[in-house]
Short mmCIF file of C-alpha atoms in Angstrom, two decimals:
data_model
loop_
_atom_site.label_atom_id
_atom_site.label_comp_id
_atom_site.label_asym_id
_atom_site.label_seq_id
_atom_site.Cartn_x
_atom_site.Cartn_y
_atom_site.Cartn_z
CA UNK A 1 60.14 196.83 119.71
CA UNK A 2 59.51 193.74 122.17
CA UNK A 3 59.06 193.97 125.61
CA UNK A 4 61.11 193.02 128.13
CA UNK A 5 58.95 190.70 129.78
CA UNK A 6 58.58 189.11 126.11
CA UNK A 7 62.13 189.19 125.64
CA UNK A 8 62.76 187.49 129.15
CA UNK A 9 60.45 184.62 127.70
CA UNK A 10 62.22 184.10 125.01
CA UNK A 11 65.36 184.00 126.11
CA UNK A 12 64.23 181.46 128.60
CA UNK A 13 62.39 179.35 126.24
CA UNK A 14 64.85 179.54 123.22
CA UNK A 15 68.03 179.87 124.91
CA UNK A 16 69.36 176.39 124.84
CA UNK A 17 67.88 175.67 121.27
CA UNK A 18 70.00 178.80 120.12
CA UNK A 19 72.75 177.47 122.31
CA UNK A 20 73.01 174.08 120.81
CA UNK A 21 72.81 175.53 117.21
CA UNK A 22 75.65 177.49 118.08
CA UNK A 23 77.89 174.89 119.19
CA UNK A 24 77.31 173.00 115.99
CA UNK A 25 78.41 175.38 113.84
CA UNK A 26 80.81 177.30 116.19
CA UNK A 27 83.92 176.31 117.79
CA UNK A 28 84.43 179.11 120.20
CA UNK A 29 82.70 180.49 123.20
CA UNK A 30 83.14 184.25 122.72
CA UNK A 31 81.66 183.30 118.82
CA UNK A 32 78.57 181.89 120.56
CA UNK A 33 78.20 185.02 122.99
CA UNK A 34 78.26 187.34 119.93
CA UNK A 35 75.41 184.96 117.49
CA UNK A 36 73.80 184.75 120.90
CA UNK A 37 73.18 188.04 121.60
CA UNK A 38 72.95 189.13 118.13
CA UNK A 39 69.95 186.46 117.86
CA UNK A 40 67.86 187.69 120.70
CA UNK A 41 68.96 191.35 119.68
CA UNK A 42 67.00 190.69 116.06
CA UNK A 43 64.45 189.79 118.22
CA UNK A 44 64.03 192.17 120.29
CA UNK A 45 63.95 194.36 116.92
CA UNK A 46 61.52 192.46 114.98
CA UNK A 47 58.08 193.56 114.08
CA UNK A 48 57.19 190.12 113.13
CA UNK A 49 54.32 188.61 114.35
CA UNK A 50 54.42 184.79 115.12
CA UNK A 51 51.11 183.18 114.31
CA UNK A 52 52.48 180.15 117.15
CA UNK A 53 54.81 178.53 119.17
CA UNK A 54 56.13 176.26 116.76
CA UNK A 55 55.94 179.42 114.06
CA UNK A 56 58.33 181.36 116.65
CA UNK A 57 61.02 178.61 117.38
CA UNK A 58 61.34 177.64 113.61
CA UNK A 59 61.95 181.70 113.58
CA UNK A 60 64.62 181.14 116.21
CA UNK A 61 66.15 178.34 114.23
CA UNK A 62 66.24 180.01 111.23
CA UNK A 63 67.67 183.23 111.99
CA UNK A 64 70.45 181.43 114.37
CA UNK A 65 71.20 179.30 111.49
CA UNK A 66 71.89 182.33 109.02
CA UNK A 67 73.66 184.44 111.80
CA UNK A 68 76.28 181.59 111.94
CA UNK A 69 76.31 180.87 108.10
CA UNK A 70 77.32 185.06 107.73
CA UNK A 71 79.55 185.12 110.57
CA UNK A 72 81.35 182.30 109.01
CA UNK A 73 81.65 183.75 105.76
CA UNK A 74 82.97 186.69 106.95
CA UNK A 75 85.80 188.88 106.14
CA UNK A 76 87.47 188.94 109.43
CA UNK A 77 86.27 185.22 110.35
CA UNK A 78 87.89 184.13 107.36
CA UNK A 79 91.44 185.66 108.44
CA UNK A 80 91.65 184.63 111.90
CA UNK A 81 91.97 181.59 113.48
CA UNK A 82 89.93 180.81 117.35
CA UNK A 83 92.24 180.78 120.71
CA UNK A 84 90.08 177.51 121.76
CA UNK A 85 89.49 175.50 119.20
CA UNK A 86 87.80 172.78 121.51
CA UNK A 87 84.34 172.91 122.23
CA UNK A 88 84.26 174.18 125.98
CA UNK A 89 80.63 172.38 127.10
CA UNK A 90 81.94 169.13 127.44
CA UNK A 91 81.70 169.34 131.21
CA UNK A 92 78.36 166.92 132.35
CA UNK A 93 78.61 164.90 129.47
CA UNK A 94 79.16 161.19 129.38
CA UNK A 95 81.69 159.20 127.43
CA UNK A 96 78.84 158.43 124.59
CA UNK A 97 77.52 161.70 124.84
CA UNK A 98 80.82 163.05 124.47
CA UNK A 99 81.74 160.68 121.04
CA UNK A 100 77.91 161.17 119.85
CA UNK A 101 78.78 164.73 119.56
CA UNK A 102 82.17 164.55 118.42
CA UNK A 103 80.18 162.27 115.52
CA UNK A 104 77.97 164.83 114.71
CA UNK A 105 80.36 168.15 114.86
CA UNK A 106 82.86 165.84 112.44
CA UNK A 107 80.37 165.80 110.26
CA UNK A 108 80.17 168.46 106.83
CA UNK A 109 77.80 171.36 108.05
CA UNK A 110 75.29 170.95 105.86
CA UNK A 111 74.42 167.50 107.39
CA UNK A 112 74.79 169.22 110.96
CA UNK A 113 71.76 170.91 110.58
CA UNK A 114 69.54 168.57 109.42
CA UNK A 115 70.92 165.69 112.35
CA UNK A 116 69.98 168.11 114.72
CA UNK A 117 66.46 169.44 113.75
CA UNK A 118 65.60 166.25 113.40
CA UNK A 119 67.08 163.61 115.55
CA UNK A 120 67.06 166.29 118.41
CA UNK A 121 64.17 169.33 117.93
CA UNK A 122 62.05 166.43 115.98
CA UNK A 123 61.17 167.94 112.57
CA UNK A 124 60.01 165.96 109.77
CA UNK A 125 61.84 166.20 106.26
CA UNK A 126 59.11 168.61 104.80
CA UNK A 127 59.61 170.94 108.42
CA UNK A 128 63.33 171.06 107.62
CA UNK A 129 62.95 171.70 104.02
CA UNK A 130 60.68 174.34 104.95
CA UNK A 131 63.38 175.89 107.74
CA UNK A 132 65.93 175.84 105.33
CA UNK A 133 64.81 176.81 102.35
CA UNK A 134 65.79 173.58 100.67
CA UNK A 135 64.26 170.73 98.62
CA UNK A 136 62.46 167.76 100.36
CA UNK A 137 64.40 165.18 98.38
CA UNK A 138 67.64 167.39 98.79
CA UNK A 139 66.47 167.10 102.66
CA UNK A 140 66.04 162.49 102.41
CA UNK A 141 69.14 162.89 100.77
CA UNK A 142 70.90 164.97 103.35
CA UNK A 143 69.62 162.94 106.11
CA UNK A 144 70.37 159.27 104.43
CA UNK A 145 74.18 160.49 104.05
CA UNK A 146 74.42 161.52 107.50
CA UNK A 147 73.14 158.37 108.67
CA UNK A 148 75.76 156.57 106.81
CA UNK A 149 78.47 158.58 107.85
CA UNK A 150 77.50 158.17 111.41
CA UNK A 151 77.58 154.72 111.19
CA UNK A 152 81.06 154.55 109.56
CA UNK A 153 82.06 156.89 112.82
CA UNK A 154 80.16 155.46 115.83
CA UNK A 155 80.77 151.59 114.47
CA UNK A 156 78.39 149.10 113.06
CA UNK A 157 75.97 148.63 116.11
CA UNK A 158 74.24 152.17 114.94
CA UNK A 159 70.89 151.73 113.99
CA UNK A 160 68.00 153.68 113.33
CA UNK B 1 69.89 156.79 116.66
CA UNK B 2 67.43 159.11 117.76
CA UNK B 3 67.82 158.24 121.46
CA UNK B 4 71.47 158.65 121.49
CA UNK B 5 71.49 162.18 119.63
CA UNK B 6 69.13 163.37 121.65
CA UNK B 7 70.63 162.51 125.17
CA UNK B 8 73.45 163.78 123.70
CA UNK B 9 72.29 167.20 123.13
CA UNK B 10 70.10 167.34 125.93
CA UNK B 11 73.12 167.72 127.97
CA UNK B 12 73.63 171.19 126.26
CA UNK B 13 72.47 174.18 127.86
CA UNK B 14 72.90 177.77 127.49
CA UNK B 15 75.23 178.77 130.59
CA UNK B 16 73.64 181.07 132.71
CA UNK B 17 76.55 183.41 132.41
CA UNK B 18 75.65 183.65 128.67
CA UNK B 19 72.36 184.45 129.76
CA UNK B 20 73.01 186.92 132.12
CA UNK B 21 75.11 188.98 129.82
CA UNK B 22 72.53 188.88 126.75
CA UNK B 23 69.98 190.33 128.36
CA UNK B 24 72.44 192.40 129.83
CA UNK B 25 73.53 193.54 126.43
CA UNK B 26 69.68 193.62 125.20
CA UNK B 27 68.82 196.08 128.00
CA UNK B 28 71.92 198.45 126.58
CA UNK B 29 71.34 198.13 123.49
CA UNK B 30 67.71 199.26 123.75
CA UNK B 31 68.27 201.79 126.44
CA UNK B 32 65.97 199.55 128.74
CA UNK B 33 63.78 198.90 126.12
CA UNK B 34 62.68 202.11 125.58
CA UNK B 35 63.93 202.45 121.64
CA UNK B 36 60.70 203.23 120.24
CA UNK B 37 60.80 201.61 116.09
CA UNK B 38 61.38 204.39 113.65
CA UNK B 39 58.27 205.69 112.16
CA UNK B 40 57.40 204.99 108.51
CA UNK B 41 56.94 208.61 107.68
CA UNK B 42 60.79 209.37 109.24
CA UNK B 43 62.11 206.87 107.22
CA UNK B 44 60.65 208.00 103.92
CA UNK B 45 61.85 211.65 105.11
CA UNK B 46 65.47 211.05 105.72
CA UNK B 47 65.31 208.62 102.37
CA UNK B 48 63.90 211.57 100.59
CA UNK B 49 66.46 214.03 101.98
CA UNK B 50 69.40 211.91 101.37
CA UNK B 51 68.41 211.70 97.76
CA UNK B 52 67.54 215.74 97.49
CA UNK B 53 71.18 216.02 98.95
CA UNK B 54 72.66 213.53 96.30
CA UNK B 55 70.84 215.07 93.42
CA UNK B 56 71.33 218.64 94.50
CA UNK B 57 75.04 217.75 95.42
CA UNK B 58 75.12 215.97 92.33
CA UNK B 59 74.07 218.74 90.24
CA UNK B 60 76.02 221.77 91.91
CA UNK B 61 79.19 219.71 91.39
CA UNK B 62 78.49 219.03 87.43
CA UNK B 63 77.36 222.95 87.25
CA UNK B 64 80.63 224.00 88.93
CA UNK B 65 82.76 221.94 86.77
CA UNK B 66 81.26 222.47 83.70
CA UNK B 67 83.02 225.27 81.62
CA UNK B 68 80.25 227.41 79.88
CA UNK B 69 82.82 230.07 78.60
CA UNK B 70 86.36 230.87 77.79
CA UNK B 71 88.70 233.42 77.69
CA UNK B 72 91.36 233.19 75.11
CA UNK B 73 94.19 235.49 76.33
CA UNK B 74 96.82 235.62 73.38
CA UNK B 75 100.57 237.60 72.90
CA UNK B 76 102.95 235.30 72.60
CA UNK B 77 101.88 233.18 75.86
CA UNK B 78 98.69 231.80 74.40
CA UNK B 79 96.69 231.31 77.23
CA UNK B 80 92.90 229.57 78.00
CA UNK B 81 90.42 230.32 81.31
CA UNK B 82 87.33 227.94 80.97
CA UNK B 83 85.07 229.92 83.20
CA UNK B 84 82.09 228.10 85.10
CA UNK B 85 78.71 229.49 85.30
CA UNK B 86 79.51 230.77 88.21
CA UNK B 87 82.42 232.77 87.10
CA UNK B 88 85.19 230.79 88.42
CA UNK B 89 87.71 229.80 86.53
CA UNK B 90 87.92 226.28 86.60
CA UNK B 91 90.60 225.04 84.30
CA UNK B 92 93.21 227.03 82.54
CA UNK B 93 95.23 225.67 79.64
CA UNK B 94 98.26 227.19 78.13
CA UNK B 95 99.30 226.77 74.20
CA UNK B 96 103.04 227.04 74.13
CA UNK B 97 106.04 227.42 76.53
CA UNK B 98 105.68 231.26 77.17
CA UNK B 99 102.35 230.28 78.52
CA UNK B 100 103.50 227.68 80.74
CA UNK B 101 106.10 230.39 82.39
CA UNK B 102 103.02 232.62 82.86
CA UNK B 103 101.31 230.24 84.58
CA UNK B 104 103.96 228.93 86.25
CA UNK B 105 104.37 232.08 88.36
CA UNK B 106 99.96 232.50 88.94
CA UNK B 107 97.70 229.81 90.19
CA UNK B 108 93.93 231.30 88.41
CA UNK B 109 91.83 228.31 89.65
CA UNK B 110 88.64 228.70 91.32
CA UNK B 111 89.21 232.72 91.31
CA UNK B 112 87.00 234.87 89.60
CA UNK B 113 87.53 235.36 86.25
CA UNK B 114 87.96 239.41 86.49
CA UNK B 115 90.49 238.46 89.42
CA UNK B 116 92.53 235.69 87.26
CA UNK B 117 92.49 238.03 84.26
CA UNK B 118 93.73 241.31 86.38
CA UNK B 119 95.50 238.97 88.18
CA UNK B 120 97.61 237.60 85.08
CA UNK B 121 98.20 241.06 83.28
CA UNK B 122 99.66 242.40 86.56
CA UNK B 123 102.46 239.15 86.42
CA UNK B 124 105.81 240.51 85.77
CA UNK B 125 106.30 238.16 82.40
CA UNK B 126 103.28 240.25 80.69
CA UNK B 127 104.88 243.65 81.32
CA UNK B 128 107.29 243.38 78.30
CA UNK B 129 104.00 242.79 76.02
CA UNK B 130 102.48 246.55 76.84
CA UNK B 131 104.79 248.07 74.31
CA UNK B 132 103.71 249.89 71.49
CA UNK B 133 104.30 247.06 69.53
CA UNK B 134 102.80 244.17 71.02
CA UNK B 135 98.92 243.25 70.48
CA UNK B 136 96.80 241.49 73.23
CA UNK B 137 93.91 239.74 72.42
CA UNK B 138 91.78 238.67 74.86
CA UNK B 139 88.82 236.71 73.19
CA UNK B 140 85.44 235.31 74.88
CA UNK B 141 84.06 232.22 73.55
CA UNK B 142 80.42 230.78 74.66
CA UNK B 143 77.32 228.96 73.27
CA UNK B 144 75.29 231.79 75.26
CA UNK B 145 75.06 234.72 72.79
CA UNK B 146 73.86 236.73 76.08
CA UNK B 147 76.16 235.75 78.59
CA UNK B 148 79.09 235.91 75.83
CA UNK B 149 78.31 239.31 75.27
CA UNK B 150 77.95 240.39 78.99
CA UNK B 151 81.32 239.01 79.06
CA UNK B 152 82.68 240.27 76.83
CA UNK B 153 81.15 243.90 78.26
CA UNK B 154 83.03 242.94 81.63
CA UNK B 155 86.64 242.27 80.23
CA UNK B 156 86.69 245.36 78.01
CA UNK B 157 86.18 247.02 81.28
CA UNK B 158 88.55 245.04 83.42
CA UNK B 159 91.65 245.12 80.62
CA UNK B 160 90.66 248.71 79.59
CA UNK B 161 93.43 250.02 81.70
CA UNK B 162 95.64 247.92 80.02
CA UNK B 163 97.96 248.69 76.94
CA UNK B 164 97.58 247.31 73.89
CA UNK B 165 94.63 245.01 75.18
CA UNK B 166 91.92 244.16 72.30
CA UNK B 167 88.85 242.81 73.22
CA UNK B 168 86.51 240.78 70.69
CA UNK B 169 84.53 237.92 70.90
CA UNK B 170 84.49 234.72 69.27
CA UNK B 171 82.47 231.82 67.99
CA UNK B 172 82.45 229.09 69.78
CA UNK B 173 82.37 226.56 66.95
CA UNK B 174 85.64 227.37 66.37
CA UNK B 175 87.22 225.99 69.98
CA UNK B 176 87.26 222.44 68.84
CA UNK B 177 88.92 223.06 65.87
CA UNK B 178 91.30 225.31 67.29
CA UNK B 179 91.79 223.11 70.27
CA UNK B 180 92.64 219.85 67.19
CA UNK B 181 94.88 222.30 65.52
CA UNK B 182 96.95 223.09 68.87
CA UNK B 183 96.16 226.59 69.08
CA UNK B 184 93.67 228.44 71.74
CA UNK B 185 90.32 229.98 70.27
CA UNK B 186 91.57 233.27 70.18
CA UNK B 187 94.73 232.50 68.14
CA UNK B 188 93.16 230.33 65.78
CA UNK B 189 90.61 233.10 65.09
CA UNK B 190 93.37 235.28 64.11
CA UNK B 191 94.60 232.15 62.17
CA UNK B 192 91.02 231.77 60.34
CA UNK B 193 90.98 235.70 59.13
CA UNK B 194 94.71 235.36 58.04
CA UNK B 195 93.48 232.52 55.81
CA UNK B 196 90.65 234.42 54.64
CA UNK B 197 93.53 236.10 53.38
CA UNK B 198 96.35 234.13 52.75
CA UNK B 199 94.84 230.35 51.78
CA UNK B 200 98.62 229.20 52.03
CA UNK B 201 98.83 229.99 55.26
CA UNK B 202 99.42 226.77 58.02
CA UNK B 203 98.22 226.04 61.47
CA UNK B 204 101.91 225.12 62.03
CA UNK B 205 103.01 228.28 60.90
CA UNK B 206 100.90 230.45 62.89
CA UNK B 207 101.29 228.37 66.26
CA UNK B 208 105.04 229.95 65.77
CA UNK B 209 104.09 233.68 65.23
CA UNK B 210 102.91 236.41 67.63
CA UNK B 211 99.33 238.02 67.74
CA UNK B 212 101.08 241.03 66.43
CA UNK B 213 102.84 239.48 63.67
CA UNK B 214 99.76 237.78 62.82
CA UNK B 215 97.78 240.91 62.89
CA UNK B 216 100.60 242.63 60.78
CA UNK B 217 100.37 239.85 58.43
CA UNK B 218 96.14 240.36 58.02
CA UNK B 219 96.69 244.17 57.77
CA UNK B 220 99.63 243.93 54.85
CA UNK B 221 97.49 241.51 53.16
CA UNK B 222 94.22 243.54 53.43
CA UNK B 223 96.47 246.45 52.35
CA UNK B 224 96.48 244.94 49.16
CA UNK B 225 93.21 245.09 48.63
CA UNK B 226 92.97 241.25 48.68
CA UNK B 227 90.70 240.86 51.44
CA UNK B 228 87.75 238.35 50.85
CA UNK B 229 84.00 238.83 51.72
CA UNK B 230 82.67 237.61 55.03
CA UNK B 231 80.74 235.57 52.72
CA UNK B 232 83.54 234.23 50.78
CA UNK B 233 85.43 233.10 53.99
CA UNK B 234 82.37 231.30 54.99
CA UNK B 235 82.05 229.31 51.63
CA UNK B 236 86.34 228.87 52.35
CA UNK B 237 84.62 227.13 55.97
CA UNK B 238 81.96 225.49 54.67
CA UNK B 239 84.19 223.86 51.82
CA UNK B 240 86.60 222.81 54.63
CA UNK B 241 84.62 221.28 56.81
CA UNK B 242 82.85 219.10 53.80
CA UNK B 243 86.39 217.91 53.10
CA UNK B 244 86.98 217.32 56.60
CA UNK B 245 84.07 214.47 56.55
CA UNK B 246 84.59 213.36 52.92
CA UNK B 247 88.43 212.17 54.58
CA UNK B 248 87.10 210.94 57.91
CA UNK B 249 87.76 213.95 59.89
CA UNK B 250 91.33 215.26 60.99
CA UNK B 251 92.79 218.20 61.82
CA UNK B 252 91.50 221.37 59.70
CA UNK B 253 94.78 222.38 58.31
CA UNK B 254 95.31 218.87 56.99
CA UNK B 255 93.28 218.90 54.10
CA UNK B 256 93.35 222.68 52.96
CA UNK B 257 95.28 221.85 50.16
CA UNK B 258 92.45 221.31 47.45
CA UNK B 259 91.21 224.51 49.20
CA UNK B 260 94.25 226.16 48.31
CA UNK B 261 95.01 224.92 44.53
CA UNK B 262 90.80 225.76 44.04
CA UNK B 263 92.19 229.74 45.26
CA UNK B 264 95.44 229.31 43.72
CA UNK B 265 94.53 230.46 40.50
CA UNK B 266 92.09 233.26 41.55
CA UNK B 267 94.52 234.57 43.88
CA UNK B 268 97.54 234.77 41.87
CA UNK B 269 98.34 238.77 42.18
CA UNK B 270 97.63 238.63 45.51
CA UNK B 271 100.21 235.43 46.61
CA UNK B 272 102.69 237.61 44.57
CA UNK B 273 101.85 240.69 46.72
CA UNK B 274 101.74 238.55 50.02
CA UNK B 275 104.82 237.01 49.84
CA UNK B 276 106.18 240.51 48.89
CA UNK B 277 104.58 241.47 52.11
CA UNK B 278 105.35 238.81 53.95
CA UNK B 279 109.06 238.84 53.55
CA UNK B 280 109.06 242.54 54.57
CA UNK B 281 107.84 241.78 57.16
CA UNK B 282 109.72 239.05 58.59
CA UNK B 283 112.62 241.04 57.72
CA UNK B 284 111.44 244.15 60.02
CA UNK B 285 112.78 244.63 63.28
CA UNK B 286 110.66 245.27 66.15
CA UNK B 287 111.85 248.74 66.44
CA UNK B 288 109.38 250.09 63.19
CA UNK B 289 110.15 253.27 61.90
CA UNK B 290 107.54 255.82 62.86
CA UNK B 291 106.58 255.61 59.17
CA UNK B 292 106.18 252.15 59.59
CA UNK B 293 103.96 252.45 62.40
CA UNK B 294 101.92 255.07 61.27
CA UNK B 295 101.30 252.94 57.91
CA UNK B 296 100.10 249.98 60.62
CA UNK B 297 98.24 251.78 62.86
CA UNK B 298 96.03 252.94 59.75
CA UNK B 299 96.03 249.53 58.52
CA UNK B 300 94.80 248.27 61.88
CA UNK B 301 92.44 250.79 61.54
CA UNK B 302 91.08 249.59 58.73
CA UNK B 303 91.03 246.10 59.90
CA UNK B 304 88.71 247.06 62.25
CA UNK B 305 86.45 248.30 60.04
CA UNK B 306 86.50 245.05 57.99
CA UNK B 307 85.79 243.29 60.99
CA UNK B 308 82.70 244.68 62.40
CA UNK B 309 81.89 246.11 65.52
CA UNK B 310 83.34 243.07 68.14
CA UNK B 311 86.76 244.31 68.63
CA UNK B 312 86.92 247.39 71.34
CA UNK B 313 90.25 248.53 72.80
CA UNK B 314 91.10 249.45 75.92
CA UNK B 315 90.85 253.27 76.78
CA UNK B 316 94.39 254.03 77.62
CA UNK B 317 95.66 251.31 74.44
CA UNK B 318 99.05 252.88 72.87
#
């Protein structure tokens, strides 16, 4: 088990990064709390042993990733419905920020992913595929029909 | 593109509320991070005595329900205990309706089988059966020569207080025919000396009778002198069971017809004399002269003798 001056770090550096891939796939604060906690909790519990930085946040990514993925899939998930349906971190943002984001949590969650590990964290097609366990090409692919779909959303003057 | 995302979700931070209450929760859930990991060794240890519970659970419940003898308890109520190793009975099975009253009034399961047996000769329905006139067989089956024979030590002991109780055991390749034919082990064992006896003799019609009328029936008939060999009523078996597969199987009785017309002809006195026999006796009233019963007891007598030394009856019999 970690310790708890490790675990402090983490939760400092990773917090937002965990954060932000929470709010893309969930639509509901007290969801977020629980994938929050349980991310940091697997943490905590891991034995693994990150060989770097970079090896430790893709960890992060990944296991935040599949936390939402099975709390979305399951049982009880399925059969209820969230009291605020509404993202609740608008607050601070501006008017673009605000319809950027609406853009991007409109789009199918498959292309959620990839917008965000690489128009925000910065990973190259071969990183993502690597993340998540998919295909390069699937990754092009993924990326090319989010681009077009953000451009039918946030009008004609959206260029790369 | 990349400008605009990325202000966007710039703006996003974890709350420090959220904050606050994970590590919160973290130091709970690890009692201040002090959960040490669980130890390899432990691990393997509670893996390996979760399966030795499994298997040994596993096996104790297939070795309690698995029925390694029976006791055939026959009158008229034709009664079966399937005893475990263990000696609990752990099914009981009854062969026609005077049965089902008899067990009606006793529940026998799980007790031991020298409770269940005293128990079910103490029940008020078997006190009519202790007459002079009745027979009680109580038969053992098992694969275990041994154990059979143990057994069948311990019942002649437990029924010897008993009237009319006769003790014998049985073999147990007869129990799935006599279970196909409707009857319990010890009745069809009565059923298969009979028709040593009397070839003409049906499943259908025996189900009907009492031990005692069968055991009238095989004493008239030996009376005649028309009792076959041991070996002959093996080569009766044999020659049954050969038809049995050359017609794809079926109940026993069902194709003892070209058993019968091969006997007909050598036992031609003898169906004269039997249905002689037979008619007397279906035409006797319970209440048997004392002539009568003399002639029968000798007759049983000699039955015994026929049979070898398996039947024993109780002490105080009638």
């Amino acid at each position: 088990m970690r310790s708890e001056h490790e675990v402090n770090r983490a939760v400092e550096q990773y917090a937002d990064t965990v954060r932000r891939l929470c709010m893309i796939h969930l639509k509901n604060y007290h969801d977020t709390e629980d994938i929050f906690q349980t991310v940091f909790l697997k943490y905590v519990l891991s034995s693994v042993v990150f060989k770097s930085a970079e090896h430790e946040k893709a960890w992060f990514i990944r296991v935040t990733i599949n936390a939402c993925r099975d709390f979305l899939k399951s049982f009880f998930r399925s059969r209820t419905v969230p009291l605020d349906a509404l993202p609740a971190e608008s607050a601070g943002l501006t008017e673009e920020n605000s319809d950027v984001l609406a853009a991007v949590l409109s789009l199918p969650a498959k292309y959620r992913n990839v917008v965000y590990l690489h128009y925000y964290e910065g990973y190259s097609a071969i990183e993502i595929g690597s993340i998540l366990k998919k295909n390069v090409n699937t990754v092009y692919t993924l990326l090319t029909r989010a681009r077009q779909l953000l451009r039918e959303k946030l009008g004609g003057d959206w260029n790369e | 593109m990349n400008d605009r995302i990325a202000q966007a979700f710039d703006k996003i931070h974890a709350e420090d509320a959220l904050i606050i209450h994970t590590k919160e929760f973290l130091t709970v859930k690890t009692r201040h991070f002090s959960r040490k990991p669980v130890p390899a060794a432990r691990k393997i240890a509670v893996a390996m005595a979760c399966f030795m519970l499994f298997f040994i659970g596993g096996s104790s419940y297939l070795s309690w329900f698995t029925s390694i003898s029976t006791i055939s308890i026959d009158v008229n109520p034709s009664i079966e205990l399937d005893v475990n190793r263990f000696d609990r009975v752990i099914s009981v099975r009854s062969y026609n309706e005077d049965g089902d009253s008899l067990l009606a009034e006793t529940d026998l399961r799980f007790l031991d089988y020298r409770e269940a047996l005293h128990l079910l000769l103490e029940t008020e329905d078997m006190q009519p059966y202790y007459s002079p006139d009745s027979f009680i067989a109580v038969t053992v089956f098992g694969s275990d020569e041994n154990r059979k024979d143990e057994m069948l030590a311990i019942v002649t002991d437990c029924t010897s207080i008993y009237r009319n109780v006769h003790c014998s055991s049985g073999d147990s390749m007869d129990a799935s025919d006599a279970h196909a034919s409707g009857m319990s082990c010890g009745k069809y064992q009565a059923y298969l000396e009979l028709y040593s006896l009397d070839p003409s003799v049906t499943t259908e019609e025996v189900q009907k009778l009492t031990m005692r009328q069968i055991r009238d029936r095989i004493q008239d008939l030996s009376k005649g002198g028309c009792s076959r060999p041991d070996s002959e009523r093996a080569h009766i078996k044999e020659t049954e069971h050969h038809e049995e597969e050359a017609h794809g199987g079926g109940k026993p009785n069902s194709d003892k017809n070209n058993v019968r017309d091969e006997n007909q002809n050598t036992n031609k006195n003898q169906s004269t004399n039997e249905n002689t026999d037979t008619s007397e006796h279906e035409s006797t009233n319970p209440d048997d002269s004392p002539a009568k019963n003399k002639n029968r007891n000798e007759n049983e007598k000699n039955n015994k003798n026929q049979n070898g030394g398996h039947h024993c009856r109780g002490r105080h019999g009638g």
